[in-house]
Tab-separated table of N, CA and C in Angstrom:
chain	number	residue	atom	x	y	z
A	237	MET	N	-2.976	0.537	39.945
A	237	MET	CA	-4.342	0.249	39.526
A	237	MET	C	-4.298	-0.634	38.272
A	238	VAL	N	-4.975	-1.749	38.320
A	238	VAL	CA	-5.018	-2.691	37.208
A	238	VAL	C	-6.291	-2.441	36.407
A	239	THR	N	-6.117	-2.273	35.104
A	239	THR	CA	-7.263	-2.050	34.226
A	239	THR	C	-7.519	-3.326	33.430
A	240	THR	N	-8.755	-3.764	33.432
A	240	THR	CA	-9.131	-4.939	32.663
A	240	THR	C	-9.629	-4.496	31.301
A	241	LEU	N	-9.095	-5.116	30.269
A	241	LEU	CA	-9.494	-4.770	28.909
A	241	LEU	C	-10.707	-5.583	28.492
A	242	SER	N	-11.567	-4.970	27.717
A	242	SER	CA	-12.719	-5.679	27.178
A	242	SER	C	-12.253	-6.606	26.051
A	243	LYS	N	-13.130	-7.487	25.625
A	243	LYS	CA	-12.794	-8.399	24.531
A	243	LYS	C	-12.470	-7.610	23.263
A	244	THR	N	-13.215	-6.559	22.991
A	244	THR	CA	-12.965	-5.727	21.818
A	244	THR	C	-11.590	-5.078	21.899
A	245	GLN	N	-11.216	-4.585	23.073
A	245	GLN	CA	-9.899	-3.963	23.246
A	245	GLN	C	-8.777	-4.994	23.094
A	246	ARG	N	-8.965	-6.175	23.653
A	246	ARG	CA	-7.952	-7.229	23.507
A	246	ARG	C	-7.801	-7.623	22.039
A	247	ASN	N	-8.927	-7.761	21.336
A	247	ASN	CA	-8.869	-8.077	19.911
A	247	ASN	C	-8.170	-6.966	19.133
A	248	GLY	N	-8.465	-5.720	19.494
A	248	GLY	CA	-7.815	-4.593	18.839
A	248	GLY	C	-6.312	-4.619	19.019
A	249	LEU	N	-5.870	-4.908	20.247
A	249	LEU	CA	-4.432	-5.009	20.506
A	249	LEU	C	-3.806	-6.181	19.752
A	250	LEU	N	-4.513	-7.295	19.697
A	250	LEU	CA	-4.003	-8.457	18.971
A	250	LEU	C	-3.840	-8.124	17.486
A	251	PHE	N	-4.868	-7.527	16.881
A	251	PHE	CA	-4.784	-7.188	15.458
A	251	PHE	C	-3.731	-6.114	15.198
A	252	ALA	N	-3.573	-5.178	16.118
A	252	ALA	CA	-2.520	-4.166	15.976
A	252	ALA	C	-1.145	-4.840	16.015
A	253	PHE	N	-0.955	-5.765	16.968
A	253	PHE	CA	0.311	-6.494	17.060
A	253	PHE	C	0.576	-7.272	15.775
A	254	LEU	N	-0.436	-7.982	15.271
A	254	LEU	CA	-0.262	-8.759	14.042
A	254	LEU	C	0.053	-7.857	12.853
A	255	GLY	N	-0.575	-6.677	12.799
A	255	GLY	CA	-0.288	-5.724	11.732
A	255	GLY	C	1.141	-5.220	11.784
A	256	VAL	N	1.603	-4.880	12.975
A	256	VAL	CA	2.985	-4.412	13.141
A	256	VAL	C	3.963	-5.537	12.793
A	257	LEU	N	3.663	-6.744	13.236
A	257	LEU	CA	4.524	-7.888	12.925
A	257	LEU	C	4.598	-8.109	11.411
A	258	ALA	N	3.439	-8.106	10.747
A	258	ALA	CA	3.418	-8.311	9.297
A	258	ALA	C	4.188	-7.200	8.577
A	259	PHE	N	3.980	-5.951	9.008
A	259	PHE	CA	4.670	-4.842	8.365
A	259	PHE	C	6.175	-4.933	8.598
A	260	SER	N	6.593	-5.396	9.772
A	260	SER	CA	8.028	-5.491	10.063
A	260	SER	C	8.719	-6.520	9.172
A	261	LEU	N	7.961	-7.460	8.664
A	261	LEU	CA	8.529	-8.481	7.785
A	261	LEU	C	8.531	-8.059	6.322
A	262	SER	N	7.885	-6.926	5.998
A	262	SER	CA	7.749	-6.548	4.592
A	262	SER	C	9.084	-6.217	3.931
A	263	LEU	N	10.009	-5.578	4.638
A	263	LEU	CA	11.296	-5.256	4.020
A	263	LEU	C	12.135	-6.505	3.757
A	264	PRO	N	12.341	-7.382	4.749
A	264	PRO	CA	13.140	-8.575	4.450
A	264	PRO	C	12.499	-9.484	3.397
A	265	PHE	N	11.162	-9.602	3.423
A	265	PHE	CA	10.520	-10.460	2.422
A	265	PHE	C	10.560	-9.833	1.029
A	266	THR	N	10.464	-8.518	0.953
A	266	THR	CA	10.600	-7.864	-0.351
A	266	THR	C	12.016	-8.070	-0.878
A	267	LYS	N	13.007	-7.915	-0.014
A	267	LYS	CA	14.400	-8.140	-0.416
A	267	LYS	C	14.577	-9.578	-0.908
A	268	LEU	N	13.977	-10.523	-0.219
A	268	LEU	CA	14.043	-11.926	-0.627
A	268	LEU	C	13.372	-12.127	-1.995
A	269	ALA	N	12.215	-11.503	-2.186
A	269	ALA	CA	11.506	-11.636	-3.465
A	269	ALA	C	12.304	-11.047	-4.618
A	270	LEU	N	13.094	-10.023	-4.331
A	270	LEU	CA	13.877	-9.373	-5.382
A	270	LEU	C	14.990	-10.267	-5.930
A	271	LYS	N	15.293	-11.345	-5.237
A	271	LYS	CA	16.287	-12.295	-5.751
A	271	LYS	C	15.745	-13.035	-6.976
A	272	SER	N	14.416	-13.128	-7.071
A	272	SER	CA	13.800	-13.879	-8.163
A	272	SER	C	12.945	-13.031	-9.091
A	273	PHE	N	12.500	-11.846	-8.629
A	273	PHE	CA	11.559	-11.048	-9.401
A	273	PHE	C	12.058	-9.621	-9.580
A	274	ASP	N	11.563	-9.000	-10.625
A	274	ASP	CA	11.834	-7.592	-10.916
A	274	ASP	C	11.204	-6.710	-9.833
A	275	PRO	N	11.825	-5.573	-9.485
A	275	PRO	CA	11.251	-4.703	-8.448
A	275	PRO	C	9.813	-4.255	-8.745
A	276	LEU	N	9.514	-3.927	-9.987
A	276	LEU	CA	8.157	-3.475	-10.303
A	276	LEU	C	7.150	-4.621	-10.212
A	277	PHE	N	7.552	-5.817	-10.636
A	277	PHE	CA	6.654	-6.963	-10.480
A	277	PHE	C	6.374	-7.206	-9.003
A	278	THR	N	7.417	-7.149	-8.197
A	278	THR	CA	7.264	-7.343	-6.755
A	278	THR	C	6.307	-6.315	-6.159
A	279	ALA	N	6.465	-5.063	-6.584
A	279	ALA	CA	5.619	-3.994	-6.052
A	279	ALA	C	4.163	-4.153	-6.477
A	280	PHE	N	3.921	-4.499	-7.736
A	280	PHE	CA	2.548	-4.608	-8.216
A	280	PHE	C	1.876	-5.911	-7.800
A	281	ALA	N	2.649	-6.923	-7.483
A	281	ALA	CA	2.055	-8.188	-7.033
A	281	ALA	C	1.433	-8.041	-5.649
A	282	ARG	N	1.994	-7.163	-4.814
A	282	ARG	CA	1.484	-7.010	-3.445
A	282	ARG	C	0.016	-6.607	-3.409
A	283	PRO	N	-0.396	-5.530	-4.098
A	283	PRO	CA	-1.818	-5.173	-4.023
A	283	PRO	C	-2.722	-6.184	-4.712
A	284	ILE	N	-2.202	-6.875	-5.719
A	284	ILE	CA	-3.023	-7.884	-6.398
A	284	ILE	C	-3.292	-9.053	-5.442
A	285	ILE	N	-2.251	-9.520	-4.779
A	285	ILE	CA	-2.417	-10.607	-3.817
A	285	ILE	C	-3.339	-10.169	-2.677
A	286	ALA	N	-3.136	-8.954	-2.184
A	286	ALA	CA	-3.989	-8.452	-1.093
A	286	ALA	C	-5.447	-8.372	-1.535
A	287	SER	N	-5.683	-7.937	-2.764
A	287	SER	CA	-7.057	-7.835	-3.279
A	287	SER	C	-7.706	-9.205	-3.416
A	288	VAL	N	-6.943	-10.157	-3.910
A	288	VAL	CA	-7.469	-11.520	-4.068
A	288	VAL	C	-7.876	-12.100	-2.716
A	289	LEU	N	-7.147	-11.742	-1.676
A	289	LEU	CA	-7.493	-12.214	-0.339
A	289	LEU	C	-8.615	-11.385	0.294
A	290	ALA	N	-8.567	-10.062	0.113
A	290	ALA	CA	-9.496	-9.175	0.814
A	290	ALA	C	-10.906	-9.169	0.224
A	291	ILE	N	-11.033	-9.164	-1.081
A	291	ILE	CA	-12.363	-9.026	-1.704
A	291	ILE	C	-13.310	-10.154	-1.292
A	292	PRO	N	-12.889	-11.424	-1.370
A	292	PRO	CA	-13.821	-12.472	-0.908
A	292	PRO	C	-14.188	-12.334	0.576
A	293	LEU	N	-13.217	-11.941	1.408
A	293	LEU	CA	-13.511	-11.758	2.825
A	293	LEU	C	-14.485	-10.603	3.045
A	294	MET	N	-14.313	-9.534	2.286
A	294	MET	CA	-15.230	-8.401	2.416
A	294	MET	C	-16.641	-8.788	1.980
A	295	LEU	N	-16.724	-9.591	0.938
A	295	LEU	CA	-18.041	-10.069	0.489
A	295	LEU	C	-18.641	-11.034	1.512
A	296	LEU	N	-17.823	-11.915	2.034
A	296	LEU	CA	-18.285	-12.890	3.013
A	296	LEU	C	-18.831	-12.207	4.268
A	297	PHE	N	-18.105	-11.186	4.747
A	297	PHE	CA	-18.514	-10.502	5.970
A	297	PHE	C	-19.407	-9.284	5.712
A	298	LYS	N	-19.821	-9.116	4.455
A	298	LYS	CA	-20.750	-8.056	4.056
A	298	LYS	C	-20.295	-6.677	4.537
A	299	VAL	N	-19.029	-6.381	4.260
A	299	VAL	CA	-18.479	-5.072	4.612
A	299	VAL	C	-19.148	-4.030	3.730
A	300	PRO	N	-19.715	-2.974	4.318
A	300	PRO	CA	-20.400	-1.973	3.501
A	300	PRO	C	-19.428	-1.216	2.588
A	301	ALA	N	-19.956	-0.769	1.468
A	301	ALA	CA	-19.145	0.000	0.520
A	301	ALA	C	-18.690	1.305	1.170
A	302	LEU	N	-17.567	1.790	0.717
A	302	LEU	CA	-17.031	3.049	1.229
A	302	LEU	C	-17.949	4.194	0.822
A	303	PRO	N	-18.349	5.039	1.765
A	303	PRO	CA	-19.201	6.178	1.399
A	303	PRO	C	-18.507	7.084	0.378
A	304	ARG	N	-19.291	7.669	-0.500
A	304	ARG	CA	-18.746	8.486	-1.598
A	304	ARG	C	-17.836	9.608	-1.117
A	305	HIS	N	-18.163	10.232	0.008
A	305	HIS	CA	-17.362	11.367	0.467
A	305	HIS	C	-15.958	10.942	0.917
A	306	LEU	N	-15.729	9.644	1.062
A	306	LEU	CA	-14.400	9.155	1.453
A	306	LEU	C	-13.576	8.647	0.269
A	307	TRP	N	-14.149	8.645	-0.937
A	307	TRP	CA	-13.437	8.132	-2.103
A	307	TRP	C	-12.160	8.921	-2.395
A	308	ARG	N	-12.231	10.233	-2.323
A	308	ARG	CA	-11.064	11.059	-2.641
A	308	ARG	C	-9.933	10.824	-1.640
A	309	PRO	N	-10.199	10.947	-0.309
A	309	PRO	CA	-9.093	10.679	0.608
A	309	PRO	C	-8.574	9.241	0.510
A	310	MET	N	-9.473	8.293	0.247
A	310	MET	CA	-9.035	6.900	0.113
A	310	MET	C	-8.151	6.722	-1.121
A	311	SER	N	-8.449	7.457	-2.189
A	311	SER	CA	-7.612	7.340	-3.389
A	311	SER	C	-6.203	7.867	-3.124
A	312	PHE	N	-6.077	8.934	-2.344
A	312	PHE	CA	-4.752	9.437	-1.983
A	312	PHE	C	-4.012	8.423	-1.109
A	313	THR	N	-4.726	7.841	-0.177
A	313	THR	CA	-4.125	6.825	0.686
A	313	THR	C	-3.668	5.629	-0.147
A	314	ALA	N	-4.507	5.192	-1.060
A	314	ALA	CA	-4.163	4.045	-1.903
A	314	ALA	C	-2.961	4.353	-2.786
A	315	MET	N	-2.920	5.559	-3.345
A	315	MET	CA	-1.782	5.903	-4.207
A	315	MET	C	-0.468	5.834	-3.431
A	316	GLY	N	-0.483	6.298	-2.182
A	316	GLY	CA	0.745	6.277	-1.393
A	316	GLY	C	1.062	4.921	-0.810
A	317	ALA	N	0.087	4.299	-0.169
A	317	ALA	CA	0.333	3.050	0.558
A	317	ALA	C	0.329	1.821	-0.339
A	318	VAL	N	-0.479	1.840	-1.392
A	318	VAL	CA	-0.591	0.661	-2.254
A	318	VAL	C	0.393	0.717	-3.413
A	319	PHE	N	0.679	1.922	-3.900
A	319	PHE	CA	1.584	2.038	-5.051
A	319	PHE	C	2.904	2.733	-4.701
A	320	GLY	N	2.858	3.899	-4.068
A	320	GLY	CA	4.074	4.662	-3.779
A	320	GLY	C	5.071	3.902	-2.921
A	321	TRP	N	4.634	3.457	-1.756
A	321	TRP	CA	5.527	2.737	-0.844
A	321	TRP	C	6.094	1.466	-1.478
A	322	PRO	N	5.265	0.541	-1.983
A	322	PRO	CA	5.830	-0.704	-2.508
A	322	PRO	C	6.768	-0.505	-3.698
A	323	ILE	N	6.410	0.390	-4.601
A	323	ILE	CA	7.263	0.596	-5.778
A	323	ILE	C	8.602	1.199	-5.358
A	324	LEU	N	8.551	2.272	-4.580
A	324	LEU	CA	9.795	2.932	-4.187
A	324	LEU	C	10.647	2.055	-3.276
A	325	ILE	N	10.026	1.335	-2.361
A	325	ILE	CA	10.789	0.453	-1.474
A	325	ILE	C	11.422	-0.693	-2.264
A	326	ALA	N	10.694	-1.255	-3.215
A	326	ALA	CA	11.270	-2.334	-4.040
A	326	ALA	C	12.463	-1.812	-4.839
A	327	LEU	N	12.325	-0.604	-5.393
A	327	LEU	CA	13.450	-0.020	-6.135
A	327	LEU	C	14.647	0.235	-5.214
A	328	ALA	N	14.388	0.721	-4.000
A	328	ALA	CA	15.477	0.968	-3.053
A	328	ALA	C	16.127	-0.337	-2.609
A	329	LEU	N	15.302	-1.343	-2.301
A	329	LEU	CA	15.845	-2.622	-1.846
A	329	LEU	C	16.621	-3.332	-2.950
A	330	HIS	N	16.321	-3.009	-4.196
A	330	HIS	CA	17.069	-3.563	-5.321
A	330	HIS	C	18.501	-3.009	-5.324
A	331	ARG	N	18.685	-1.840	-4.691
A	331	ARG	CA	19.981	-1.152	-4.699
A	331	ARG	C	20.764	-1.281	-3.399
A	332	THR	N	20.097	-1.688	-2.290
A	332	THR	CA	20.766	-1.703	-0.994
A	332	THR	C	20.169	-2.784	-0.093
A	333	THR	N	20.618	-2.808	1.144
A	333	THR	CA	20.172	-3.837	2.090
A	333	THR	C	18.885	-3.405	2.805
A	334	SER	N	18.177	-4.385	3.342
A	334	SER	CA	16.977	-4.051	4.109
A	334	SER	C	17.351	-3.338	5.402
A	335	ALA	N	18.530	-3.601	5.942
A	335	ALA	CA	18.975	-2.887	7.148
A	335	ALA	C	19.151	-1.400	6.851
A	336	HIS	N	19.737	-1.075	5.705
A	336	HIS	CA	19.919	0.332	5.346
A	336	HIS	C	18.564	1.016	5.141
A	337	VAL	N	17.648	0.329	4.461
A	337	VAL	CA	16.313	0.888	4.253
A	337	VAL	C	15.632	1.134	5.590
A	338	SER	N	15.792	0.199	6.526
A	338	SER	CA	15.107	0.340	7.815
A	338	SER	C	15.614	1.534	8.618
A	339	VAL	N	16.886	1.907	8.439
A	339	VAL	CA	17.411	3.082	9.136
A	339	VAL	C	16.630	4.327	8.737
A	340	ILE	N	16.441	4.495	7.445
A	340	ILE	CA	15.745	5.697	6.963
A	340	ILE	C	14.239	5.563	7.163
A	341	ALA	N	13.688	4.376	6.921
A	341	ALA	CA	12.245	4.180	7.071
A	341	ALA	C	11.797	4.250	8.522
A	342	ALA	N	12.726	4.182	9.465
A	342	ALA	CA	12.373	4.271	10.890
A	342	ALA	C	11.729	5.607	11.237
A	343	VAL	N	11.910	6.611	10.399
A	343	VAL	CA	11.303	7.922	10.677
A	343	VAL	C	9.844	7.987	10.224
A	344	MET	N	9.333	6.913	9.622
A	344	MET	CA	7.970	6.948	9.080
A	344	MET	C	6.898	7.321	10.105
A	345	PRO	N	6.877	6.748	11.316
A	345	PRO	CA	5.837	7.155	12.269
A	345	PRO	C	5.905	8.648	12.608
A	346	LEU	N	7.109	9.167	12.744
A	346	LEU	CA	7.260	10.587	13.054
A	346	LEU	C	6.828	11.459	11.873
A	347	VAL	N	7.197	11.059	10.658
A	347	VAL	CA	6.775	11.805	9.458
A	347	VAL	C	5.253	11.771	9.337
A	348	THR	N	4.647	10.622	9.603
A	348	THR	CA	3.195	10.505	9.553
A	348	THR	C	2.548	11.458	10.555
A	349	ALA	N	3.089	11.500	11.758
A	349	ALA	CA	2.546	12.404	12.784
A	349	ALA	C	2.683	13.861	12.368
A	350	ILE	N	3.824	14.235	11.831
A	350	ILE	CA	4.041	15.619	11.388
A	350	ILE	C	3.062	15.989	10.279
A	351	LEU	N	2.899	15.097	9.291
A	351	LEU	CA	1.959	15.383	8.201
A	351	LEU	C	0.522	15.453	8.697
A	352	ALA	N	0.165	14.615	9.673
A	352	ALA	CA	-1.187	14.664	10.243
A	352	ALA	C	-1.422	15.985	10.967
A	353	VAL	N	-0.411	16.470	11.676
A	353	VAL	CA	-0.529	17.758	12.371
A	353	VAL	C	-0.722	18.883	11.356
A	354	ILE	N	0.056	18.843	10.287
A	354	ILE	CA	-0.063	19.878	9.249
A	354	ILE	C	-1.436	19.832	8.593
A	355	LYS	N	-1.893	18.629	8.237
A	355	LYS	CA	-3.172	18.483	7.546
A	355	LYS	C	-4.355	18.856	8.434
A	356	ASN	N	-4.360	18.372	9.662
A	356	ASN	CA	-5.516	18.542	10.541
A	356	ASN	C	-5.452	19.782	11.428
A	357	LYS	N	-4.310	20.466	11.424
A	357	LYS	CA	-4.128	21.681	12.223
A	357	LYS	C	-4.457	21.444	13.699
A	358	ARG	N	-4.056	20.283	14.200
A	358	ARG	CA	-4.197	19.957	15.621
A	358	ARG	C	-2.806	19.710	16.152
A	359	HIS	N	-2.557	20.158	17.349
A	359	HIS	CA	-1.211	20.050	17.900
A	359	HIS	C	-1.215	19.218	19.172
A	360	PRO	N	-0.656	17.999	19.080
A	360	PRO	CA	-0.577	17.172	20.286
A	360	PRO	C	0.396	17.788	21.290
A	361	GLY	N	0.305	17.337	22.517
A	361	GLY	CA	1.147	17.871	23.582
A	361	GLY	C	2.606	17.480	23.444
A	362	SER	N	3.425	18.078	24.282
A	362	SER	CA	4.865	17.842	24.222
A	362	SER	C	5.216	16.390	24.543
A	363	SER	N	4.425	15.733	25.385
A	363	SER	CA	4.726	14.328	25.704
A	363	SER	C	4.637	13.453	24.455
A	364	PHE	N	3.712	13.762	23.555
A	364	PHE	CA	3.603	13.017	22.293
A	364	PHE	C	4.878	13.184	21.474
A	365	TRP	N	5.341	14.417	21.346
A	365	TRP	CA	6.523	14.684	20.526
A	365	TRP	C	7.775	14.090	21.153
A	366	ILE	N	7.862	14.123	22.457
A	366	ILE	CA	9.014	13.530	23.140
A	366	ILE	C	9.024	12.016	22.917
A	367	ALA	N	7.867	11.380	23.115
A	367	ALA	CA	7.769	9.931	22.927
A	367	ALA	C	8.026	9.552	21.470
A	368	SER	N	7.481	10.311	20.529
A	368	SER	CA	7.676	10.026	19.103
A	368	SER	C	9.142	10.175	18.712
A	369	SER	N	9.748	11.244	19.168
A	369	SER	CA	11.156	11.480	18.835
A	369	SER	C	12.055	10.432	19.473
A	370	LEU	N	11.772	10.080	20.720
A	370	LEU	CA	12.571	9.062	21.404
A	370	LEU	C	12.409	7.706	20.712
A	371	GLY	N	11.182	7.352	20.365
A	371	GLY	CA	10.940	6.093	19.656
A	371	GLY	C	11.657	6.049	18.323
A	372	THR	N	11.606	7.143	17.579
A	372	THR	CA	12.298	7.208	16.293
A	372	THR	C	13.806	7.098	16.496
A	373	ALA	N	14.337	7.804	17.483
A	373	ALA	CA	15.778	7.743	17.764
A	373	ALA	C	16.203	6.321	18.130
A	374	LEU	N	15.390	5.638	18.932
A	374	LEU	CA	15.718	4.256	19.303
A	374	LEU	C	15.695	3.326	18.092
A	375	LEU	N	14.716	3.508	17.199
A	375	LEU	CA	14.665	2.696	15.983
A	375	LEU	C	15.886	2.932	15.102
A	376	VAL	N	16.250	4.195	14.936
A	376	VAL	CA	17.425	4.521	14.124
A	376	VAL	C	18.679	3.938	14.772
A	377	PHE	N	18.819	4.095	16.090
A	377	PHE	CA	19.975	3.540	16.798
A	377	PHE	C	20.041	2.027	16.621
A	378	PHE	N	18.919	1.358	16.795
A	378	PHE	CA	18.886	-0.102	16.633
A	378	PHE	C	19.305	-0.494	15.223
A	379	SER	N	18.757	0.181	14.223
A	379	SER	CA	19.092	-0.141	12.830
A	379	SER	C	20.562	0.123	12.537
A	380	LEU	N	21.078	1.242	13.043
A	380	LEU	CA	22.498	1.554	12.841
A	380	LEU	C	23.390	0.517	13.510
A	381	SER	N	22.976	0.048	14.670
A	381	SER	CA	23.783	-0.937	15.396
A	381	SER	C	23.817	-2.288	14.693
A	382	ARG	N	22.880	-2.504	13.778
A	382	ARG	CA	22.821	-3.760	13.025
A	382	ARG	C	23.410	-3.605	11.625
A	383	GLY	N	24.196	-2.557	11.403
A	383	GLY	CA	24.871	-2.384	10.113
A	383	GLY	C	24.022	-1.697	9.075
A	384	GLY	N	23.121	-0.835	9.480
A	384	GLY	CA	22.199	-0.197	8.555
A	384	GLY	C	22.786	0.850	7.641
A	385	THR	N	24.068	1.183	7.795
A	385	THR	CA	24.673	2.180	6.903
A	385	THR	C	25.725	1.567	6.005
A	386	SER	N	25.740	0.269	5.901
A	386	SER	CA	26.820	-0.407	5.191
A	386	SER	C	26.826	-0.157	3.685
A	387	SER	N	25.719	0.263	3.104
A	387	SER	CA	25.700	0.437	1.643
A	387	SER	C	24.921	1.696	1.267
A	388	ALA	N	25.408	2.827	1.708
A	388	ALA	CA	24.687	4.083	1.491
A	388	ALA	C	25.012	4.694	0.128
A	389	ASP	N	23.986	5.227	-0.533
A	389	ASP	CA	24.174	6.097	-1.684
A	389	ASP	C	22.994	7.060	-1.739
A	390	LEU	N	23.259	8.270	-2.223
A	390	LEU	CA	22.279	9.354	-2.133
A	390	LEU	C	20.980	9.038	-2.874
A	391	LEU	N	21.058	8.500	-4.084
A	391	LEU	CA	19.841	8.211	-4.854
A	391	LEU	C	18.954	7.213	-4.114
A	392	THR	N	19.551	6.173	-3.572
A	392	THR	CA	18.781	5.185	-2.822
A	392	THR	C	18.131	5.825	-1.609
A	393	ASP	N	18.880	6.674	-0.901
A	393	ASP	CA	18.322	7.356	0.269
A	393	ASP	C	17.141	8.234	-0.121
A	394	LEU	N	17.233	8.922	-1.251
A	394	LEU	CA	16.128	9.769	-1.721
A	394	LEU	C	14.913	8.923	-2.103
A	395	ILE	N	15.148	7.758	-2.691
A	395	ILE	CA	14.044	6.855	-3.029
A	395	ILE	C	13.330	6.405	-1.744
A	396	ILE	N	14.108	6.081	-0.719
A	396	ILE	CA	13.523	5.639	0.559
A	396	ILE	C	12.732	6.779	1.200
A	397	ILE	N	13.287	7.976	1.173
A	397	ILE	CA	12.576	9.135	1.728
A	397	ILE	C	11.266	9.353	0.964
A	398	GLY	N	11.284	9.204	-0.353
A	398	GLY	CA	10.059	9.299	-1.150
A	398	GLY	C	9.049	8.250	-0.741
A	399	ALA	N	9.494	7.033	-0.462
A	399	ALA	CA	8.605	5.967	-0.015
A	399	ALA	C	7.982	6.307	1.323
A	400	VAL	N	8.781	6.841	2.237
A	400	VAL	CA	8.286	7.221	3.558
A	400	VAL	C	7.214	8.301	3.432
A	401	ILE	N	7.479	9.310	2.616
A	401	ILE	CA	6.502	10.388	2.419
A	401	ILE	C	5.240	9.848	1.747
A	402	ALA	N	5.413	8.978	0.752
A	402	ALA	CA	4.252	8.411	0.043
A	402	ALA	C	3.355	7.626	0.991
A	403	SER	N	3.956	6.899	1.918
A	403	SER	CA	3.145	6.080	2.807
A	403	SER	C	2.615	6.855	3.998
A	404	SER	N	3.113	8.030	4.216
A	404	SER	CA	2.660	8.827	5.358
A	404	SER	C	1.460	9.629	4.971
């Protein structure tokens, strides 16, 4: 049976693909930026650049303000995704390769799912957990096969784990 997607669904898939593509480039580009900039400068420049781009677009498209009841959860999200992840990842990438970081960061989707289950007290079916675990295992295998363990040290690994938790 062939399902035809609506224009909204096709656009959603396109934007999801572009988001995943952009995120997949964040580790190598951060590593590249660290050749010229301090890790903290690199981390703090990201949200500033994003804000400079996003605010005019939000004004142009008249995006409504965030409702007050969402300010608290949004602040937690911002602390982890805007500050925690970039700062910790920049510090880790300053100490090791992007391949090594990707091995540990590959567990991020699974960690996010686990934290969502804990927070929301909803339990997805076994097929979700099987698919999530298999996907994570494949990502780790791929990263390991590309030399992702070539420069391991415990402190760096803990920094990466902190980044994963912060962004989840």
